[in-house]
CSV table of N, CA and C in Angstrom, one decimal:
chain,number,residue,atom,x,y,z
A,1,MET,N,111.4,113.1,83.9
A,1,MET,CA,110.2,112.4,83.6
A,1,MET,C,109.4,113.2,82.6
A,2,ARG,N,108.9,112.5,81.6
A,2,ARG,CA,108.2,113.1,80.5
A,2,ARG,C,107.2,112.2,79.8
A,3,ILE,N,106.3,112.8,79.0
A,3,ILE,CA,105.4,112.0,78.2
A,3,ILE,C,106.3,111.6,77.0
A,4,ILE,N,106.2,110.3,76.6
A,4,ILE,CA,107.1,109.8,75.6
A,4,ILE,C,106.5,109.7,74.2
A,5,ALA,N,105.2,109.7,74.1
A,5,ALA,CA,104.6,109.6,72.8
A,5,ALA,C,103.2,110.3,72.7
A,6,GLY,N,102.7,110.5,71.5
A,6,GLY,CA,101.4,111.0,71.3
A,6,GLY,C,101.3,112.6,71.2
A,7,THR,N,100.2,113.1,71.5
A,7,THR,CA,100.0,114.6,71.3
A,7,THR,C,100.8,115.4,72.3
A,8,ALA,N,101.1,114.9,73.4
A,8,ALA,CA,101.9,115.7,74.4
A,8,ALA,C,103.4,115.2,74.5
A,9,ARG,N,103.8,114.5,73.4
A,9,ARG,CA,105.1,114.0,73.4
A,9,ARG,C,106.2,115.0,73.8
A,10,SER,N,107.1,114.5,74.6
A,10,SER,CA,108.3,115.2,75.1
A,10,SER,C,108.0,116.3,76.2
A,11,LEU,N,106.7,116.5,76.6
A,11,LEU,CA,106.4,117.4,77.6
A,11,LEU,C,107.0,116.9,79.0
A,12,PRO,N,107.7,117.7,79.7
A,12,PRO,CA,108.2,117.3,81.0
A,12,PRO,C,107.1,117.3,82.0
A,13,LEU,N,107.1,116.3,83.0
A,13,LEU,CA,106.1,116.2,84.0
A,13,LEU,C,106.8,116.4,85.4
A,14,LYS,N,106.1,117.0,86.3
A,14,LYS,CA,106.6,117.2,87.7
A,14,LYS,C,106.4,115.9,88.5
A,15,THR,N,107.2,115.7,89.5
A,15,THR,CA,107.0,114.7,90.5
A,15,THR,C,107.3,115.3,91.8
A,16,ILE,N,106.8,114.7,92.9
A,16,ILE,CA,107.1,115.3,94.2
A,16,ILE,C,108.5,114.8,94.6
A,17,PRO,N,109.2,115.6,95.3
A,17,PRO,CA,110.6,115.2,95.8
A,17,PRO,C,110.4,114.1,96.9
A,18,GLY,N,111.5,113.3,97.0
A,18,GLY,CA,111.5,112.3,98.0
A,18,GLY,C,111.1,110.9,97.5
A,19,MET,N,110.8,110.0,98.4
A,19,MET,CA,110.6,108.6,98.1
A,19,MET,C,109.1,108.3,98.2
A,20,ASP,N,108.2,109.3,98.3
A,20,ASP,CA,106.8,109.0,98.4
A,20,ASP,C,106.2,108.4,97.1
A,21,THR,N,106.8,108.8,95.9
A,21,THR,CA,106.4,108.2,94.7
A,21,THR,C,107.6,107.6,94.0
A,22,ARG,N,107.3,106.7,93.0
A,22,ARG,CA,108.4,106.0,92.4
A,22,ARG,C,108.1,106.0,90.9
A,23,PRO,N,108.5,107.1,90.1
A,23,PRO,CA,108.1,107.2,88.7
A,23,PRO,C,108.6,106.0,87.9
A,24,THR,N,107.8,105.6,87.0
A,24,THR,CA,108.1,104.5,86.1
A,24,THR,C,109.1,105.0,85.1
A,25,THR,N,110.2,104.3,84.8
A,25,THR,CA,111.2,104.8,83.8
A,25,THR,C,110.6,104.8,82.4
A,26,ASP,N,111.2,105.6,81.6
A,26,ASP,CA,110.8,105.7,80.2
A,26,ASP,C,110.8,104.3,79.5
A,27,ARG,N,111.9,103.5,79.7
A,27,ARG,CA,112.0,102.2,79.0
A,27,ARG,C,110.8,101.3,79.4
A,28,ILE,N,110.5,101.2,80.7
A,28,ILE,CA,109.5,100.4,81.2
A,28,ILE,C,108.1,100.9,80.7
A,29,LYS,N,107.9,102.2,80.7
A,29,LYS,CA,106.7,102.9,80.3
A,29,LYS,C,106.5,102.6,78.8
A,30,GLU,N,107.6,102.6,78.0
A,30,GLU,CA,107.4,102.3,76.6
A,30,GLU,C,107.0,100.9,76.3
A,31,THR,N,107.6,100.0,77.1
A,31,THR,CA,107.2,98.6,77.0
A,31,THR,C,105.8,98.3,77.3
A,32,LEU,N,105.4,99.0,78.4
A,32,LEU,CA,104.0,98.8,78.9
A,32,LEU,C,103.0,99.3,77.8
A,33,PHE,N,103.3,100.5,77.3
A,33,PHE,CA,102.4,101.1,76.3
A,33,PHE,C,102.4,100.4,74.9
A,34,ASN,N,103.5,99.7,74.6
A,34,ASN,CA,103.5,98.9,73.4
A,34,ASN,C,102.5,97.7,73.6
A,35,ILE,N,102.4,97.2,74.8
A,35,ILE,CA,101.4,96.1,75.1
A,35,ILE,C,100.0,96.7,75.1
A,36,LEU,N,99.8,97.9,75.7
A,36,LEU,CA,98.5,98.4,75.8
A,36,LEU,C,98.0,99.1,74.6
A,37,ASN,N,98.8,99.4,73.6
A,37,ASN,CA,98.5,100.2,72.5
A,37,ASN,C,97.2,99.8,71.7
A,38,PRO,N,97.0,98.5,71.5
A,38,PRO,CA,95.7,98.1,70.8
A,38,PRO,C,94.4,98.4,71.5
A,39,TYR,N,94.5,98.7,72.8
A,39,TYR,CA,93.3,99.0,73.7
A,39,TYR,C,93.1,100.4,74.0
A,40,LEU,N,94.1,101.3,73.6
A,40,LEU,CA,94.1,102.7,74.1
A,40,LEU,C,93.2,103.6,73.4
A,41,TYR,N,93.0,103.5,72.1
A,41,TYR,CA,92.2,104.6,71.4
A,41,TYR,C,90.8,104.7,72.0
A,42,ASP,N,90.5,105.9,72.4
A,42,ASP,CA,89.1,106.2,72.9
A,42,ASP,C,88.7,105.4,74.1
A,43,CYS,N,89.7,104.9,74.9
A,43,CYS,CA,89.3,104.1,76.0
A,43,CYS,C,89.1,105.0,77.3
A,44,ARG,N,88.5,104.4,78.3
A,44,ARG,CA,88.4,104.9,79.6
A,44,ARG,C,89.5,104.3,80.5
A,45,PHE,N,90.4,105.1,81.0
A,45,PHE,CA,91.6,104.6,81.7
A,45,PHE,C,91.5,105.0,83.2
A,46,LEU,N,91.7,104.0,84.1
A,46,LEU,CA,91.8,104.3,85.5
A,46,LEU,C,93.2,104.1,86.0
A,47,ASP,N,93.7,105.1,86.7
A,47,ASP,CA,95.1,105.1,87.2
A,47,ASP,C,95.0,105.2,88.7
A,48,LEU,N,95.1,104.0,89.4
A,48,LEU,CA,95.0,103.9,90.8
A,48,LEU,C,96.4,104.0,91.4
A,49,PHE,N,96.5,104.7,92.5
A,49,PHE,CA,97.8,105.0,93.1
A,49,PHE,C,98.7,105.8,92.1
A,50,ALA,N,98.1,106.9,91.6
A,50,ALA,CA,98.6,107.6,90.4
A,50,ALA,C,99.9,108.3,90.6
A,51,GLY,N,100.4,108.6,91.8
A,51,GLY,CA,101.7,109.2,92.0
A,51,GLY,C,101.7,110.6,91.3
A,52,SER,N,102.5,110.7,90.2
A,52,SER,CA,102.6,112.0,89.5
A,52,SER,C,101.5,112.1,88.4
A,53,GLY,N,100.9,110.9,88.1
A,53,GLY,CA,99.9,110.9,87.0
A,53,GLY,C,100.5,110.6,85.7
A,54,GLN,N,101.8,110.2,85.6
A,54,GLN,CA,102.4,110.1,84.3
A,54,GLN,C,101.8,108.9,83.5
A,55,ILE,N,101.4,107.9,84.1
A,55,ILE,CA,100.8,106.7,83.3
A,55,ILE,C,99.5,107.1,82.7
A,56,GLY,N,98.6,107.7,83.4
A,56,GLY,CA,97.3,108.1,82.9
A,56,GLY,C,97.5,109.2,81.8
A,57,LEU,N,98.4,110.1,82.1
A,57,LEU,CA,98.6,111.2,81.1
A,57,LEU,C,99.2,110.7,79.8
A,58,GLU,N,100.1,109.7,79.9
A,58,GLU,CA,100.7,109.0,78.7
A,58,GLU,C,99.5,108.4,78.0
A,59,ALA,N,98.6,107.7,78.7
A,59,ALA,CA,97.4,107.1,78.0
A,59,ALA,C,96.6,108.1,77.2
A,60,VAL,N,96.3,109.3,77.8
A,60,VAL,CA,95.5,110.3,77.2
A,60,VAL,C,96.3,110.9,76.0
A,61,SER,N,97.6,111.1,76.1
A,61,SER,CA,98.5,111.6,75.0
A,61,SER,C,98.4,110.6,73.8
A,62,ARG,N,98.3,109.3,74.1
A,62,ARG,CA,98.3,108.3,73.1
A,62,ARG,C,96.9,107.9,72.6
A,63,GLY,N,95.8,108.7,73.1
A,63,GLY,CA,94.5,108.5,72.5
A,63,GLY,C,93.4,108.1,73.4
A,64,ALA,N,93.7,107.8,74.7
A,64,ALA,CA,92.6,107.5,75.6
A,64,ALA,C,91.6,108.7,75.7
A,65,ALA,N,90.3,108.4,75.7
A,65,ALA,CA,89.3,109.5,75.8
A,65,ALA,C,89.2,110.1,77.1
A,66,LYS,N,89.4,109.3,78.2
A,66,LYS,CA,89.2,109.7,79.6
A,66,LYS,C,90.2,109.0,80.5
A,67,ALA,N,90.8,109.8,81.4
A,67,ALA,CA,91.6,109.1,82.5
A,67,ALA,C,91.1,109.6,83.8
A,68,VAL,N,91.0,108.7,84.7
A,68,VAL,CA,90.6,109.0,86.1
A,68,VAL,C,91.8,108.7,87.0
A,69,PHE,N,92.3,109.6,87.7
A,69,PHE,CA,93.5,109.5,88.6
A,69,PHE,C,93.0,109.4,90.0
A,70,VAL,N,93.5,108.4,90.7
A,70,VAL,CA,93.2,108.3,92.2
A,70,VAL,C,94.5,108.3,92.9
A,71,GLU,N,94.6,109.3,93.9
A,71,GLU,CA,95.8,109.4,94.7
A,71,GLU,C,95.4,110.0,96.0
A,72,SER,N,95.8,109.3,97.1
A,72,SER,CA,95.5,109.8,98.4
A,72,SER,C,96.5,110.8,99.0
A,73,ASN,N,97.7,110.8,98.5
A,73,ASN,CA,98.7,111.7,99.0
A,73,ASN,C,98.5,113.1,98.5
A,74,LYS,N,98.2,114.0,99.3
A,74,LYS,CA,97.8,115.4,98.9
A,74,LYS,C,98.9,116.1,98.1
A,75,LYS,N,100.2,115.9,98.4
A,75,LYS,CA,101.2,116.5,97.7
A,75,LYS,C,101.3,115.9,96.3
A,76,ALA,N,101.2,114.6,96.2
A,76,ALA,CA,101.2,113.9,94.9
A,76,ALA,C,100.0,114.3,94.1
A,77,ALA,N,98.8,114.5,94.7
A,77,ALA,CA,97.6,114.9,94.0
A,77,ALA,C,97.8,116.3,93.4
A,78,ALA,N,98.4,117.2,94.2
A,78,ALA,CA,98.6,118.6,93.7
A,78,ALA,C,99.6,118.5,92.5
A,79,CYS,N,100.5,117.6,92.5
A,79,CYS,CA,101.4,117.4,91.4
A,79,CYS,C,100.7,116.9,90.1
A,80,ILE,N,99.8,115.9,90.3
A,80,ILE,CA,98.9,115.4,89.2
A,80,ILE,C,98.1,116.6,88.6
A,81,GLU,N,97.5,117.4,89.5
A,81,GLU,CA,96.7,118.5,89.1
A,81,GLU,C,97.5,119.5,88.2
A,82,ASP,N,98.7,119.8,88.6
A,82,ASP,CA,99.6,120.6,87.9
A,82,ASP,C,100.0,120.0,86.5
A,83,ASN,N,100.3,118.7,86.5
A,83,ASN,CA,100.6,118.0,85.3
A,83,ASN,C,99.4,117.9,84.3
A,84,ILE,N,98.2,117.8,84.8
A,84,ILE,CA,97.0,117.8,83.9
A,84,ILE,C,96.9,119.1,83.3
A,85,ARG,N,97.0,120.2,84.1
A,85,ARG,CA,96.9,121.5,83.5
A,85,ARG,C,98.0,121.8,82.5
A,86,PHE,N,99.3,121.4,82.8
A,86,PHE,CA,100.4,121.7,81.9
A,86,PHE,C,100.2,121.0,80.6
A,87,THR,N,99.7,119.7,80.6
A,87,THR,CA,99.5,119.0,79.4
A,87,THR,C,98.3,119.4,78.6
A,88,LYS,N,97.5,120.3,79.2
A,88,LYS,CA,96.2,120.8,78.6
A,88,LYS,C,95.2,119.6,78.4
A,89,PHE,N,95.2,118.7,79.3
A,89,PHE,CA,94.3,117.5,79.2
A,89,PHE,C,93.1,117.7,80.2
A,90,THR,N,92.8,118.9,80.7
A,90,THR,CA,91.8,119.1,81.7
A,90,THR,C,90.4,118.5,81.3
A,91,GLU,N,90.1,118.5,80.0
A,91,GLU,CA,88.8,118.0,79.6
A,91,GLU,C,88.7,116.5,79.6
A,92,ASN,N,89.9,115.9,79.6
A,92,ASN,CA,89.9,114.4,79.5
A,92,ASN,C,90.3,113.7,80.9
A,93,CYS,N,90.5,114.5,81.9
A,93,CYS,CA,91.1,114.0,83.1
A,93,CYS,C,90.2,114.4,84.3
A,94,THR,N,90.1,113.4,85.3
A,94,THR,CA,89.5,113.6,86.5
A,94,THR,C,90.4,113.1,87.6
A,95,LEU,N,90.6,113.9,88.7
A,95,LEU,CA,91.4,113.5,89.8
A,95,LEU,C,90.5,113.3,91.0
A,96,LEU,N,90.7,112.2,91.7
A,96,LEU,CA,90.0,111.9,92.9
A,96,LEU,C,91.1,111.8,94.0
A,97,VAL,N,91.0,112.7,95.0
A,97,VAL,CA,92.0,112.7,96.1
A,97,VAL,C,91.4,111.9,97.2
A,98,ARG,N,91.7,110.6,97.2
A,98,ARG,CA,91.2,109.7,98.3
A,98,ARG,C,91.9,108.3,98.1
A,99,ASP,N,91.6,107.4,99.0
A,99,ASP,CA,92.2,106.1,98.8
A,99,ASP,C,91.5,105.3,97.7
A,100,ALA,N,92.1,104.3,97.2
A,100,ALA,CA,91.6,103.6,96.0
A,100,ALA,C,90.3,103.0,96.3
A,101,VAL,N,90.1,102.3,97.4
A,101,VAL,CA,88.8,101.6,97.6
A,101,VAL,C,87.6,102.6,97.7
A,102,SER,N,87.8,103.7,98.5
A,102,SER,CA,86.7,104.7,98.6
A,102,SER,C,86.5,105.3,97.2
A,103,ALA,N,87.5,105.5,96.4
A,103,ALA,CA,87.3,106.1,95.1
A,103,ALA,C,86.5,105.1,94.2
A,104,ILE,N,86.8,103.9,94.3
A,104,ILE,CA,86.0,102.8,93.5
A,104,ILE,C,84.5,102.9,94.0
A,105,HIS,N,84.3,103.0,95.3
A,105,HIS,CA,82.9,103.1,95.7
A,105,HIS,C,82.2,104.4,95.2
A,106,GLN,N,83.0,105.5,95.2
A,106,GLN,CA,82.4,106.7,94.7
A,106,GLN,C,82.0,106.7,93.3
A,107,MET,N,82.8,105.9,92.5
A,107,MET,CA,82.5,105.8,91.0
A,107,MET,C,81.4,104.8,90.7
A,108,MET,N,80.9,104.1,91.6
A,108,MET,CA,79.8,103.1,91.3
A,108,MET,C,78.8,103.7,90.5
A,109,GLY,N,78.3,103.0,89.5
A,109,GLY,CA,77.3,103.4,88.6
A,109,GLY,C,77.8,104.1,87.3
A,110,GLN,N,79.1,104.4,87.3
A,110,GLN,CA,79.7,105.0,86.1
A,110,GLN,C,80.0,104.0,85.1
A,111,GLU,N,80.3,104.5,83.9
A,111,GLU,CA,80.7,103.6,82.8
A,111,GLU,C,81.9,102.8,83.1
A,112,PRO,N,82.0,101.5,82.7
A,112,PRO,CA,83.2,100.7,83.1
A,112,PRO,C,84.5,101.3,82.4
A,113,PHE,N,85.6,100.9,83.0
A,113,PHE,CA,86.9,101.3,82.4
A,113,PHE,C,87.4,100.2,81.5
A,114,ASP,N,88.1,100.6,80.5
A,114,ASP,CA,88.7,99.7,79.5
A,114,ASP,C,90.1,99.2,80.0
A,115,ILE,N,90.8,100.1,80.7
A,115,ILE,CA,92.1,99.8,81.2
A,115,ILE,C,92.2,100.3,82.6
A,116,VAL,N,92.7,99.4,83.5
A,116,VAL,CA,93.0,99.8,84.9
A,116,VAL,C,94.4,99.6,85.2
A,117,PHE,N,95.1,100.6,85.7
A,117,PHE,CA,96.5,100.5,86.1
A,117,PHE,C,96.7,100.7,87.6
A,118,LEU,N,97.2,99.8,88.3
A,118,LEU,CA,97.4,99.9,89.8
A,118,LEU,C,98.9,99.9,90.0
A,119,ASP,N,99.4,100.9,90.7
A,119,ASP,CA,100.9,100.9,91.1
A,119,ASP,C,101.0,101.3,92.5
A,120,PRO,N,100.6,100.5,93.5
A,120,PRO,CA,100.7,100.8,94.9
A,120,PRO,C,102.2,100.7,95.3
A,121,PRO,N,102.5,101.3,96.5
A,121,PRO,CA,103.9,101.1,97.0
A,121,PRO,C,104.2,99.7,97.1
A,122,TYR,N,105.4,99.3,96.6
A,122,TYR,CA,105.9,97.9,96.6
A,122,TYR,C,105.9,97.3,97.9
A,123,GLY,N,105.5,96.0,98.0
A,123,GLY,CA,105.6,95.2,99.2
A,123,GLY,C,104.6,95.5,100.3
A,124,THR,N,103.6,96.3,100.0
A,124,THR,CA,102.6,96.7,101.0
A,124,THR,C,101.3,95.8,100.9
A,125,GLY,N,101.1,95.2,99.8
A,125,GLY,CA,99.9,94.4,99.6
A,125,GLY,C,98.6,95.3,99.4
A,126,LEU,N,98.9,96.6,99.1
A,126,LEU,CA,97.7,97.5,98.9
A,126,LEU,C,96.9,97.3,97.7
A,127,GLU,N,97.4,96.4,96.8
A,127,GLU,CA,96.6,96.2,95.6
A,127,GLU,C,95.4,95.2,95.9
A,128,ALA,N,95.4,94.5,96.9
A,128,ALA,CA,94.4,93.4,97.2
A,128,ALA,C,93.0,94.0,97.3
A,129,GLU,N,92.8,95.0,98.2
A,129,GLU,CA,91.5,95.5,98.5
A,129,GLU,C,90.9,96.2,97.3
A,130,PRO,N,91.7,97.0,96.5
A,130,PRO,CA,91.1,97.6,95.3
A,130,PRO,C,90.8,96.6,94.3
A,131,LEU,N,91.5,95.5,94.1
A,131,LEU,CA,91.2,94.5,93.2
A,131,LEU,C,89.9,93.8,93.6
A,132,LYS,N,89.7,93.6,94.9
A,132,LYS,CA,88.4,93.0,95.4
A,132,LYS,C,87.3,94.0,95.1
A,133,ALA,N,87.5,95.3,95.4
A,133,ALA,CA,86.4,96.3,95.3
A,133,ALA,C,86.1,96.4,93.8
A,134,LEU,N,87.0,96.4,92.9
A,134,LEU,CA,86.8,96.5,91.5
A,134,LEU,C,85.9,95.3,91.0
A,135,ALA,N,86.2,94.1,91.5
A,135,ALA,CA,85.5,92.9,91.1
A,135,ALA,C,84.0,93.0,91.5
A,136,LEU,N,83.7,93.7,92.6
A,136,LEU,CA,82.4,93.8,93.0
A,136,LEU,C,81.6,95.1,92.5
A,137,SER,N,82.4,95.9,91.7
A,137,SER,CA,81.9,97.2,91.4
A,137,SER,C,81.1,97.4,90.1
A,138,GLN,N,81.3,96.6,89.1
A,138,GLN,CA,80.8,96.7,87.8
A,138,GLN,C,81.5,97.9,87.0
A,139,LEU,N,82.7,98.3,87.5
A,139,LEU,CA,83.5,99.3,86.8
A,139,LEU,C,84.5,98.6,85.9
A,140,ILE,N,84.5,97.3,85.9
A,140,ILE,CA,85.3,96.5,85.0
A,140,ILE,C,84.4,95.4,84.3
A,141,HIS,N,84.9,94.9,83.2
A,141,HIS,CA,84.2,93.8,82.5
A,141,HIS,C,85.2,92.9,82.0
A,142,LYS,N,84.8,91.8,81.3
A,142,LYS,CA,85.7,90.8,80.8
A,142,LYS,C,86.8,91.3,79.8
A,143,GLU,N,86.5,92.4,79.1
A,143,GLU,CA,87.5,93.0,78.2
A,143,GLU,C,88.4,94.0,78.8
A,144,THR,N,88.2,94.4,80.1
A,144,THR,CA,89.0,95.3,80.7
A,144,THR,C,90.4,94.7,80.9
A,145,VAL,N,91.4,95.5,80.5
A,145,VAL,CA,92.8,95.1,80.7
A,145,VAL,C,93.2,95.7,82.1
A,146,ILE,N,93.7,94.9,83.0
A,146,ILE,CA,94.1,95.3,84.3
A,146,ILE,C,95.6,95.0,84.5
A,147,VAL,N,96.3,96.0,84.9
A,147,VAL,CA,97.8,95.9,85.0
A,147,VAL,C,98.1,96.3,86.4
A,148,VAL,N,98.9,95.4,87.1
A,148,VAL,CA,99.4,95.7,88.4
A,148,VAL,C,100.9,95.8,88.3
A,149,GLU,N,101.5,96.9,88.7
A,149,GLU,CA,102.9,97.1,88.8
A,149,GLU,C,103.4,96.7,90.2
A,150,THR,N,104.3,95.8,90.3
A,150,THR,CA,104.8,95.3,91.7
A,150,THR,C,106.3,95.1,91.6
A,151,SER,N,106.8,94.8,92.8
A,151,SER,CA,108.2,94.4,92.9
A,151,SER,C,108.3,93.0,92.3
A,152,LEU,N,109.5,92.7,91.9
A,152,LEU,CA,109.8,91.3,91.3
A,152,LEU,C,109.4,90.3,92.4
A,153,GLY,N,108.8,89.2,92.0
A,153,GLY,CA,108.5,88.1,92.9
A,153,GLY,C,107.2,88.2,93.6
A,154,MET,N,106.5,89.3,93.5
A,154,MET,CA,105.2,89.5,94.1
A,154,MET,C,104.2,88.5,93.5
A,155,ASP,N,103.5,87.8,94.4
A,155,ASP,CA,102.6,86.7,94.0
A,155,ASP,C,101.2,87.3,94.0
A,156,LEU,N,100.5,87.3,92.9
A,156,LEU,CA,99.1,87.8,92.8
A,156,LEU,C,98.2,86.6,92.5
A,157,SER,N,98.6,85.4,92.8
A,157,SER,CA,97.7,84.3,92.5
A,157,SER,C,96.4,84.4,93.3
A,158,TYR,N,96.4,85.1,94.5
A,158,TYR,CA,95.2,85.2,95.3
A,158,TYR,C,94.1,85.9,94.5
A,159,ALA,N,94.5,86.7,93.5
A,159,ALA,CA,93.5,87.4,92.7
A,159,ALA,C,92.5,86.5,92.1
A,160,ARG,N,92.8,85.2,91.9
A,160,ARG,CA,91.8,84.2,91.4
A,160,ARG,C,90.6,84.2,92.3
A,161,ASN,N,90.8,84.4,93.6
A,161,ASN,CA,89.7,84.3,94.5
A,161,ASN,C,88.7,85.4,94.3
A,162,PHE,N,89.1,86.5,93.6
A,162,PHE,CA,88.2,87.6,93.3
A,162,PHE,C,87.6,87.5,91.9
A,163,GLY,N,88.0,86.5,91.1
A,163,GLY,CA,87.5,86.3,89.8
A,163,GLY,C,88.4,86.7,88.7
A,164,TYR,N,89.7,86.9,89.0
A,164,TYR,CA,90.7,87.3,88.0
A,164,TYR,C,91.5,86.1,87.5
A,165,GLU,N,92.0,86.3,86.3
A,165,GLU,CA,93.0,85.3,85.8
A,165,GLU,C,94.2,86.1,85.4
A,166,ILE,N,95.4,85.6,85.7
A,166,ILE,CA,96.6,86.2,85.3
A,166,ILE,C,96.9,85.8,83.8
A,167,THR,N,96.9,86.8,82.9
A,167,THR,CA,97.0,86.5,81.5
A,167,THR,C,98.5,86.8,81.0
A,168,LYS,N,99.2,87.6,81.7
A,168,LYS,CA,100.6,87.9,81.2
A,168,LYS,C,101.4,88.4,82.4
A,169,GLU,N,102.7,88.1,82.4
A,169,GLU,CA,103.6,88.7,83.3
A,169,GLU,C,104.8,89.2,82.5
A,170,LYS,N,105.1,90.5,82.7
A,170,LYS,CA,106.3,91.1,82.1
A,170,LYS,C,107.3,91.5,83.1
A,171,LEU,N,108.4,90.8,83.1
A,171,LEU,CA,109.5,91.0,84.2
A,171,LEU,C,110.5,92.0,83.7
A,172,TYR,N,110.9,92.9,84.6
A,172,TYR,CA,112.0,93.9,84.3
A,172,TYR,C,113.1,93.6,85.4
A,173,LYS,N,114.1,94.5,85.4
A,173,LYS,CA,115.2,94.3,86.3
A,173,LYS,C,114.8,94.3,87.8
A,174,ASN,N,113.9,95.3,88.2
A,174,ASN,CA,113.6,95.4,89.6
A,174,ASN,C,112.1,95.3,89.9
A,175,ASN,N,111.3,95.2,88.8
A,175,ASN,CA,109.8,95.2,89.0
A,175,ASN,C,109.2,94.3,87.9
A,176,GLN,N,107.8,94.3,88.0
A,176,GLN,CA,107.1,93.5,87.0
A,176,GLN,C,105.7,94.1,86.8
A,177,HIS,N,105.1,93.8,85.6
A,177,HIS,CA,103.8,94.2,85.3
A,177,HIS,C,103.0,92.8,85.2
A,178,ILE,N,102.0,92.7,86.0
A,178,ILE,CA,101.1,91.5,86.0
A,178,ILE,C,99.8,91.9,85.4
A,179,PHE,N,99.4,91.3,84.3
A,179,PHE,CA,98.2,91.6,83.5
A,179,PHE,C,97.1,90.6,84.0
A,180,LEU,N,95.9,91.2,84.3
A,180,LEU,CA,94.8,90.4,84.8
A,180,LEU,C,93.6,90.6,83.9
A,181,GLN,N,92.8,89.6,83.8
A,181,GLN,CA,91.5,89.6,83.2
A,181,GLN,C,90.4,89.2,84.2
A,182,PHE,N,89.3,90.0,84.2
A,182,PHE,CA,88.2,89.6,85.1
A,182,PHE,C,87.3,88.7,84.4
A,183,LEU,N,87.0,87.5,85.0
A,183,LEU,CA,86.3,86.4,84.3
A,183,LEU,C,84.8,86.4,84.7
A,184,ARG,N,84.4,87.0,85.8
A,184,ARG,CA,83.0,86.8,86.2
A,184,ARG,C,82.1,87.8,85.6
């Protein structure tokens, strides 16, 4: 696993052993960032369920001004911390070691995010409560790009109940990226 573009291009990143995290492949990451590229420069990026931190670090490498990583698994959080130091992005990155909903509550009153990426464990439904909390938080706005990585076939139509609209779905072999816009 590595950073694939930008100022930290080709730097290898750590991940924790085992099945607790599921790193996004380079091919899928490249496709995702091709879509996000117009929104990246100088943006505020929120990486929920951050795992190794590779998505947020890729965003900073490609020009994001700030990335906030949220991870409740202490081993994964230590890995993120190591990866932030290794890439020398300590000035641009903040790590919150807690669950996504409590992290959202902790960040209340901060400047809104321009891009939010959620990658919870597949099939758990753990994206629902953070999406609801974000909708109530003022940490997002109508221009915020929200991406949820899920297993194929996951239905996020319930997100309409929280004020979101599905704007794009990008399907891959085993998973998908669902793009949401907050309308309220």
